[in-house]
PDB file of C-alpha atoms in Angstrom:
ATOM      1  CA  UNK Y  19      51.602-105.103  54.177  1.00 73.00           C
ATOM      2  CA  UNK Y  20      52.978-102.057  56.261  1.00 87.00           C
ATOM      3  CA  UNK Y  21      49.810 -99.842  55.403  1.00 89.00           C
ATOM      4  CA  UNK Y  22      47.613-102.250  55.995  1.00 93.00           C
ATOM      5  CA  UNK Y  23      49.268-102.721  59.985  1.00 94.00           C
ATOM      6  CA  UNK Y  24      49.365 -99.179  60.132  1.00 95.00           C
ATOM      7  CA  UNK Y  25      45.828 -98.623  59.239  1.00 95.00           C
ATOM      8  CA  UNK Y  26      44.665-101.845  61.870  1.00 95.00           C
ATOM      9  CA  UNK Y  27      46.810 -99.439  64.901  1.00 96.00           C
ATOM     10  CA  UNK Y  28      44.666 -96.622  63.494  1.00 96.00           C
ATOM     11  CA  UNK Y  29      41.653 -98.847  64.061  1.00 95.00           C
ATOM     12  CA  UNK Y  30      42.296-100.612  67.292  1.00 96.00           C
ATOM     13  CA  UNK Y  31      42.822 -96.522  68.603  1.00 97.00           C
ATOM     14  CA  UNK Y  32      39.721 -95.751  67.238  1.00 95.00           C
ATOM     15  CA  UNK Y  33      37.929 -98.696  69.502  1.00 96.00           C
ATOM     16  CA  UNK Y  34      40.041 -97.899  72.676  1.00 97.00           C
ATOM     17  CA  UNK Y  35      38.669 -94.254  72.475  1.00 97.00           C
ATOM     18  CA  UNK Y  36      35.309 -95.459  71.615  1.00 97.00           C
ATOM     19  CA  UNK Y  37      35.219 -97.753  74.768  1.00 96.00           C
ATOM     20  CA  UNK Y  38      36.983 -94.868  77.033  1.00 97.00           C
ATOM     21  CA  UNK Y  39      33.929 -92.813  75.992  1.00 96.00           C
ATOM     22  CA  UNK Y  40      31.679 -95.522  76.829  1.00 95.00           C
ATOM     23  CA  UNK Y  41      33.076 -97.966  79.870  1.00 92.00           C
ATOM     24  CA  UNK Y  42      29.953 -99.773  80.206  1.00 91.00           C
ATOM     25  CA  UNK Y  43      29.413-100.509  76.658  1.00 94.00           C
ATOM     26  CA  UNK Y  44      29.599-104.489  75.227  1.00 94.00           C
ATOM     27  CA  UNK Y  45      29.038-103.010  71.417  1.00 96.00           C
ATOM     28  CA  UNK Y  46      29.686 -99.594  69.616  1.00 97.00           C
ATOM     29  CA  UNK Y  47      29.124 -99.335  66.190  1.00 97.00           C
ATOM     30  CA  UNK Y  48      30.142 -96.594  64.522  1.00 96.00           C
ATOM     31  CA  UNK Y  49      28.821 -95.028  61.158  1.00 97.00           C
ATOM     32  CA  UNK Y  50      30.182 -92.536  59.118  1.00 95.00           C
ATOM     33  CA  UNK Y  51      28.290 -90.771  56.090  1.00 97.00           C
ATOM     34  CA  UNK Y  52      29.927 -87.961  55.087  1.00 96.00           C
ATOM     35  CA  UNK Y  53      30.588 -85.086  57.633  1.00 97.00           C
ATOM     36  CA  UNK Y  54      28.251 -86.772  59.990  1.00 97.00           C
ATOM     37  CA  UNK Y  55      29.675 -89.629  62.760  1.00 95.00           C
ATOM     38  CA  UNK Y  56      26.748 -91.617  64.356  1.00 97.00           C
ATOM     39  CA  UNK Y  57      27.987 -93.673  67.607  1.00 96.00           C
ATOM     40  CA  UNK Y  58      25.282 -96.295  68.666  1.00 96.00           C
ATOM     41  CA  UNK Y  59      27.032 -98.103  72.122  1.00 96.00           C
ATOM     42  CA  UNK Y  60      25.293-100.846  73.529  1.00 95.00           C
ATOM     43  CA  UNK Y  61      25.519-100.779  77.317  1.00 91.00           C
ATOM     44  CA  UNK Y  62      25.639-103.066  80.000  1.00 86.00           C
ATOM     45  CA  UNK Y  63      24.437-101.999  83.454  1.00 80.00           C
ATOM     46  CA  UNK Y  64      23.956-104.384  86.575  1.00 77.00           C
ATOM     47  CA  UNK Y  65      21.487-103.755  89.662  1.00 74.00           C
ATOM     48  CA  UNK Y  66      22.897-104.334  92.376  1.00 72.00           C
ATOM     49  CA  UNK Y  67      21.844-107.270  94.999  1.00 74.00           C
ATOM     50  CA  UNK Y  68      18.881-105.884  96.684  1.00 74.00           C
ATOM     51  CA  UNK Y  69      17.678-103.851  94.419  1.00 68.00           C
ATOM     52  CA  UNK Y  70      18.076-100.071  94.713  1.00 65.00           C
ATOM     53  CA  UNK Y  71      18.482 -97.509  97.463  1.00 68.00           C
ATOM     54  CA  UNK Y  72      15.628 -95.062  97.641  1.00 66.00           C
ATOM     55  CA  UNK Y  73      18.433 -91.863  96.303  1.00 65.00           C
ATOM     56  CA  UNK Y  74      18.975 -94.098  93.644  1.00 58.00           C
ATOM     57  CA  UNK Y  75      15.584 -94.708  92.510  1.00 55.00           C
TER      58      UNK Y  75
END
């Protein structure tokens, strides 16, 4: 039972540094084969009202 809370903290600090990597993401999955990590985020921007300012464009 305790390895299995320790290894859900583990977890849970995995997803907080996922989501400090990528504020704007509503998904991240994360894959690992091997040596090699592969981080797909799925990210949520908004416009804002008025669409945008010509530097912004």
């Amino acid at each position: 039972m305790e390895a299995s809370k320790e290894k859900l903290n583990g977890l849970n600090e995995i997803r907080e540094a996922a989501f400090d990597l990528y504020p704007n993401a509503t998904k991240i999955t994360i894959s690992i084969d091997g040596d090699k990590i592969r981080v797909s985020p799925i990210e949520d921007y908004a416009i804002p009202q008025g669409g945008l300012s010509p530097e912004e464009e």
